[in-house]
Amino acid sequence: MITLVVTELKVLARSVTFLAITIGFPVVFFLVMSEVFGGLGPGGLDMPRYMMVSMAAFAAISVSIAVGTRVGQERLAGWNRQLRLTPLPGWGYVTAKVVVAMAMALPAIVLVFLAGLVIKGVELPAGQWLALIAATWPGALPYGVIGLAIGLAVKPDAAGGAGVAVYLPMAMLGGLWIPVEALPAFMADLAKLLPSYWLAENARIQLSGAPFQPLGVAVMVAWLVVVGAAVIALHRRQAARI
C-alpha cells in the first residue's frame, strides 16, 4: 500500500497541468472573490478572512475529488485490473487512494492561507494558522472518498467531468462562494446537510470564537460512512468481474 501511495504522489507531482489547475485555481478564486465582496462578512469577519477560509475549503474539496476521479483514467488504461492481480487487498487500494487525496489537499489548503497572509495581509497568531489547517484538512476526507466513488461508478472517460459536476454545486450550496446568509432560506437549510458547509464553518469557528457545533462533525462522518460503504461495494463489484 505504501508503495502505491508513493508511486501515485510521484505521478501527480510530475503533472504540472494537474497541479496548476487543481491547486492554483482556488488561490486565484480567493484573490478575486475577496475583492468582489468587500466589507465585513458574516460573523464579524472581514471579507478577506471569510473568503480565505471558504476558498481553503474549496481547495480541499476540489483537489480531493480530482484525485479520486483519476481512477476513471486508470480504469480506462487497465491499471486497476493490473493492481487487482497483485497481492494488494481491496481495503489497501481504497485506503491508498484516500491517503493520496489527503496528501494533495494539504498543500492546496496551505497555499490559500499563504495567499491570505502574503497577498491580502491577513495577520493571525501562529497558533491560529495551525488551528485553521487542523480544522480544514480533515474535512477533505469525505471528499477523497466521494471522488473515488465517482471514479469507480461512472464511465471512465466521464469521471473527471462528473467530479466537477459534483463539487461545484456542493461548493455553491455549501456557501463557499456566497455566504449562506445571503442564500434563500431553503438553500441555507440545505447547506447545513452538506459537508462543504461544515468544512468551512469549522474553520471559521477558529477565527470568530463561536461555540463548537457537534452537528458539523456528525454530518461529515455520516457522509464519510455512507459514501465509504458505496466505494467498498463498487470496488468489490469490479473485482468480481476479473
Tab-separated table of C-alpha atoms in Angstrom:
chain	number	residue	atom	x	y	z
A	1	MET	CA	0.000	0.000	0.000
A	2	ILE	CA	2.795	2.427	0.875
A	3	THR	CA	4.440	1.724	-2.480
A	4	LEU	CA	1.209	2.601	-4.279
A	5	VAL	CA	0.875	5.847	-2.319
A	6	VAL	CA	4.452	6.895	-3.126
A	7	THR	CA	4.021	5.992	-6.796
A	8	GLU	CA	0.781	7.955	-7.089
A	9	LEU	CA	2.307	11.022	-5.438
A	10	LYS	CA	5.291	10.912	-7.809
A	11	VAL	CA	2.982	10.714	-10.812
A	12	LEU	CA	0.883	13.641	-9.607
A	13	ALA	CA	3.969	15.703	-8.752
A	14	ARG	CA	5.113	15.400	-12.374
A	15	SER	CA	1.733	16.509	-13.746
A	16	VAL	CA	2.241	20.262	-13.990
A	17	THR	CA	-1.146	20.849	-15.600
A	18	PHE	CA	-2.965	18.934	-12.884
A	19	LEU	CA	-1.137	20.806	-10.118
A	20	ALA	CA	-1.656	24.211	-11.726
A	21	ILE	CA	-5.384	23.716	-12.228
A	22	THR	CA	-6.376	21.898	-9.066
A	23	ILE	CA	-4.054	23.627	-6.599
A	24	GLY	CA	-3.669	27.027	-8.261
A	25	PHE	CA	-7.296	27.723	-9.178
A	26	PRO	CA	-8.605	28.093	-5.588
A	27	VAL	CA	-5.911	30.713	-4.904
A	28	VAL	CA	-6.964	32.744	-7.951
A	29	PHE	CA	-10.591	32.405	-6.959
A	30	PHE	CA	-9.790	33.586	-3.430
A	31	LEU	CA	-7.997	36.704	-4.676
A	32	VAL	CA	-10.882	37.567	-6.993
A	33	MET	CA	-13.735	36.849	-4.584
A	34	SER	CA	-12.150	38.722	-1.693
A	35	GLU	CA	-12.139	41.818	-3.925
A	36	VAL	CA	-15.658	41.323	-5.260
A	37	PHE	CA	-17.160	41.033	-1.771
A	38	GLY	CA	-15.858	43.953	0.261
A	39	GLY	CA	-16.507	44.961	3.862
A	40	LEU	CA	-17.440	42.591	6.639
A	41	GLY	CA	-18.567	39.036	6.179
A	42	PRO	CA	-20.982	37.106	8.399
A	43	GLY	CA	-19.884	36.622	11.989
A	44	GLY	CA	-17.997	39.897	12.042
A	45	LEU	CA	-15.070	38.544	9.998
A	46	ASP	CA	-13.562	40.829	7.382
A	47	MET	CA	-14.167	39.522	3.877
A	48	PRO	CA	-10.530	38.533	3.116
A	49	ARG	CA	-10.551	36.231	6.152
A	50	TYR	CA	-14.020	34.932	5.400
A	51	MET	CA	-13.227	34.153	1.769
A	52	MET	CA	-9.790	32.792	2.644
A	53	VAL	CA	-11.426	30.110	4.771
A	54	SER	CA	-14.064	29.452	2.113
A	55	MET	CA	-11.507	29.028	-0.651
A	56	ALA	CA	-9.281	26.852	1.531
A	57	ALA	CA	-12.326	24.615	1.951
A	58	PHE	CA	-12.936	24.765	-1.790
A	59	ALA	CA	-9.316	23.763	-2.382
A	60	ALA	CA	-9.705	20.757	-0.081
A	61	ILE	CA	-12.881	19.695	-1.884
A	62	SER	CA	-11.795	20.219	-5.486
A	63	VAL	CA	-8.346	18.654	-5.111
A	64	SER	CA	-9.631	15.629	-3.171
A	65	ILE	CA	-12.349	14.905	-5.722
A	66	ALA	CA	-9.996	15.490	-8.654
A	67	VAL	CA	-7.517	12.968	-7.253
A	68	GLY	CA	-10.264	10.423	-6.650
A	69	THR	CA	-11.782	10.722	-10.103
A	70	ARG	CA	-8.422	9.938	-11.705
A	71	VAL	CA	-9.415	6.346	-11.023
A	72	GLY	CA	-11.523	6.693	-14.157
A	73	GLN	CA	-8.385	7.233	-16.253
A	74	GLU	CA	-6.740	4.254	-14.570
A	75	ARG	CA	-9.721	2.051	-15.364
A	76	LEU	CA	-9.529	3.176	-18.977
A	77	ALA	CA	-5.823	2.323	-19.111
A	78	GLY	CA	-6.321	-1.058	-17.405
A	79	TRP	CA	-4.223	-0.091	-14.375
A	80	ASN	CA	-6.972	-1.091	-11.921
A	81	ARG	CA	-7.128	-4.545	-13.436
A	82	GLN	CA	-3.372	-4.953	-13.081
A	83	LEU	CA	-3.488	-3.907	-9.427
A	84	ARG	CA	-6.177	-6.481	-8.678
A	85	LEU	CA	-3.819	-9.183	-9.905
A	86	THR	CA	-1.287	-8.196	-7.216
A	87	PRO	CA	-1.423	-9.154	-3.505
A	88	LEU	CA	-2.707	-5.648	-2.686
A	89	PRO	CA	-6.020	-6.129	-0.792
A	90	GLY	CA	-9.092	-4.123	-1.714
A	91	TRP	CA	-9.010	-2.152	1.534
A	92	GLY	CA	-5.374	-1.271	0.839
A	93	TYR	CA	-6.247	0.068	-2.608
A	94	VAL	CA	-9.100	2.219	-1.288
A	95	THR	CA	-7.019	3.468	1.646
A	96	ALA	CA	-4.087	4.345	-0.609
A	97	LYS	CA	-6.316	6.414	-2.890
A	98	VAL	CA	-7.796	8.341	0.025
A	99	VAL	CA	-4.342	8.925	1.543
A	100	VAL	CA	-3.120	10.358	-1.758
A	101	ALA	CA	-6.150	12.652	-1.944
A	102	MET	CA	-5.475	13.907	1.579
A	103	ALA	CA	-1.775	14.396	0.838
A	104	MET	CA	-2.590	16.538	-2.213
A	105	ALA	CA	-5.255	18.531	-0.385
A	106	LEU	CA	-2.858	19.756	2.304
A	107	PRO	CA	-0.589	21.904	0.085
A	108	ALA	CA	-3.656	23.289	-1.696
A	109	ILE	CA	-5.093	24.437	1.632
A	110	VAL	CA	-1.785	25.871	2.823
A	111	LEU	CA	-1.306	27.755	-0.449
A	112	VAL	CA	-4.618	29.571	0.002
A	113	PHE	CA	-3.634	30.527	3.553
A	114	LEU	CA	-0.250	31.742	2.300
A	115	ALA	CA	-2.014	33.907	-0.282
A	116	GLY	CA	-4.107	35.352	2.515
A	117	LEU	CA	-1.011	36.127	4.563
A	118	VAL	CA	1.317	37.405	1.842
A	119	ILE	CA	-1.048	38.995	-0.697
A	120	LYS	CA	-4.130	40.001	1.298
A	121	GLY	CA	-2.312	40.861	4.530
A	122	VAL	CA	-4.280	38.561	6.809
A	123	GLU	CA	-2.427	38.511	10.129
A	124	LEU	CA	-3.043	35.782	12.697
A	125	PRO	CA	-1.013	34.271	15.541
A	126	ALA	CA	0.953	31.186	14.523
A	127	GLY	CA	-1.251	29.002	16.695
A	128	GLN	CA	-4.373	30.216	14.924
A	129	TRP	CA	-2.901	29.432	11.491
A	130	LEU	CA	-2.198	25.912	12.689
A	131	ALA	CA	-5.721	25.668	14.116
A	132	LEU	CA	-7.158	26.679	10.744
A	133	ILE	CA	-5.181	23.957	8.978
A	134	ALA	CA	-6.177	21.415	11.630
A	135	ALA	CA	-9.835	22.356	11.191
A	136	THR	CA	-9.787	22.359	7.387
A	137	TRP	CA	-7.581	19.451	6.339
A	138	PRO	CA	-9.590	16.603	7.955
A	139	GLY	CA	-12.655	17.954	6.160
A	140	ALA	CA	-11.118	16.803	2.882
A	141	LEU	CA	-11.540	13.165	3.932
A	142	PRO	CA	-15.188	12.708	2.863
A	143	TYR	CA	-14.381	14.282	-0.488
A	144	GLY	CA	-11.474	11.958	-1.134
A	145	VAL	CA	-13.986	9.127	-0.736
A	146	ILE	CA	-16.603	10.917	-2.877
A	147	GLY	CA	-14.066	11.381	-5.678
A	148	LEU	CA	-13.145	7.710	-5.511
A	149	ALA	CA	-16.825	6.734	-5.655
A	150	ILE	CA	-17.296	8.848	-8.772
A	151	GLY	CA	-14.192	7.363	-10.399
A	152	LEU	CA	-15.485	3.841	-9.769
A	153	ALA	CA	-19.154	4.458	-10.581
A	154	VAL	CA	-19.303	6.408	-13.828
A	155	LYS	CA	-17.872	5.667	-17.255
A	156	PRO	CA	-14.082	6.071	-17.183
A	157	ASP	CA	-13.972	8.867	-19.750
A	158	ALA	CA	-16.667	10.837	-17.895
A	159	ALA	CA	-15.210	10.653	-14.371
A	160	GLY	CA	-13.394	13.997	-14.473
A	161	GLY	CA	-16.441	15.895	-15.721
A	162	ALA	CA	-18.670	14.150	-13.196
A	163	GLY	CA	-16.334	15.213	-10.404
A	164	VAL	CA	-16.607	18.860	-11.445
A	165	ALA	CA	-20.397	18.495	-11.706
A	166	VAL	CA	-20.428	17.308	-8.084
A	167	TYR	CA	-18.012	19.669	-6.349
A	168	LEU	CA	-19.118	22.923	-7.979
A	169	PRO	CA	-22.770	22.672	-6.824
A	170	MET	CA	-21.666	21.422	-3.394
A	171	ALA	CA	-19.340	24.413	-3.051
A	172	MET	CA	-22.053	26.830	-4.126
A	173	LEU	CA	-24.812	25.309	-1.966
A	174	GLY	CA	-22.370	24.992	0.931
A	175	GLY	CA	-21.870	28.752	0.972
A	176	LEU	CA	-18.265	28.754	-0.174
A	177	TRP	CA	-18.766	31.268	-2.972
A	178	ILE	CA	-21.617	33.262	-1.466
A	179	PRO	CA	-22.209	33.464	2.297
A	180	VAL	CA	-25.024	31.148	3.364
A	181	GLU	CA	-26.754	34.128	4.977
A	182	ALA	CA	-27.231	35.620	1.500
A	183	LEU	CA	-28.900	32.466	0.126
A	184	PRO	CA	-32.654	31.794	0.166
A	185	ALA	CA	-33.874	30.148	3.373
A	186	PHE	CA	-34.401	26.706	1.858
A	187	MET	CA	-30.880	26.732	0.400
A	188	ALA	CA	-29.432	27.831	3.744
A	189	ASP	CA	-31.159	24.865	5.392
A	190	LEU	CA	-29.833	22.528	2.688
A	191	ALA	CA	-26.302	23.860	3.205
A	192	LYS	CA	-26.230	22.536	6.759
A	193	LEU	CA	-26.698	19.000	5.448
A	194	LEU	CA	-23.584	19.247	3.277
A	195	PRO	CA	-20.006	18.566	4.405
A	196	SER	CA	-18.843	21.536	2.313
A	197	TYR	CA	-20.646	23.962	4.635
A	198	TRP	CA	-19.223	22.445	7.798
A	199	LEU	CA	-15.739	22.159	6.352
A	200	ALA	CA	-15.580	25.951	6.112
A	201	GLU	CA	-17.704	26.641	9.193
A	202	ASN	CA	-15.479	24.557	11.471
A	203	ALA	CA	-12.526	26.669	10.336
A	204	ARG	CA	-14.383	29.966	10.782
A	205	ILE	CA	-15.104	28.981	14.364
A	206	GLN	CA	-11.346	29.169	14.935
A	207	LEU	CA	-11.440	32.825	13.885
A	208	SER	CA	-14.731	34.013	15.355
A	209	GLY	CA	-14.607	32.176	18.658
A	210	ALA	CA	-18.116	30.823	18.100
A	211	PRO	CA	-19.074	27.666	20.021
A	212	PHE	CA	-18.209	24.266	18.570
A	213	GLN	CA	-21.014	22.651	16.547
A	214	PRO	CA	-21.292	18.864	17.035
A	215	LEU	CA	-23.750	18.722	14.123
A	216	GLY	CA	-20.902	19.555	11.762
A	217	VAL	CA	-18.880	16.523	12.805
A	218	ALA	CA	-21.982	14.317	12.621
A	219	VAL	CA	-22.778	15.440	9.067
A	220	MET	CA	-19.232	14.876	7.831
A	221	VAL	CA	-18.953	11.460	9.481
A	222	ALA	CA	-22.324	10.438	8.028
A	223	TRP	CA	-21.189	11.337	4.505
A	224	LEU	CA	-17.907	9.514	5.034
A	225	VAL	CA	-19.611	6.331	6.235
A	226	VAL	CA	-22.333	6.250	3.578
A	227	VAL	CA	-20.107	7.055	0.620
A	228	GLY	CA	-17.342	4.837	2.020
A	229	ALA	CA	-19.749	1.902	2.051
A	230	ALA	CA	-20.641	2.680	-1.572
A	231	VAL	CA	-16.956	2.726	-2.540
A	232	ILE	CA	-16.383	-0.686	-0.943
A	233	ALA	CA	-19.399	-2.108	-2.796
A	234	LEU	CA	-18.267	-0.621	-6.126
A	235	HIS	CA	-14.731	-1.924	-5.716
A	236	ARG	CA	-15.946	-5.414	-4.851
A	237	ARG	CA	-18.283	-5.446	-7.827
A	238	GLN	CA	-15.478	-4.527	-10.201
A	239	ALA	CA	-13.095	-7.025	-8.602
A	240	ALA	CA	-15.666	-9.790	-9.121
A	241	ARG	CA	-15.557	-9.189	-12.874
A	242	ILE	CA	-11.989	-10.433	-13.145
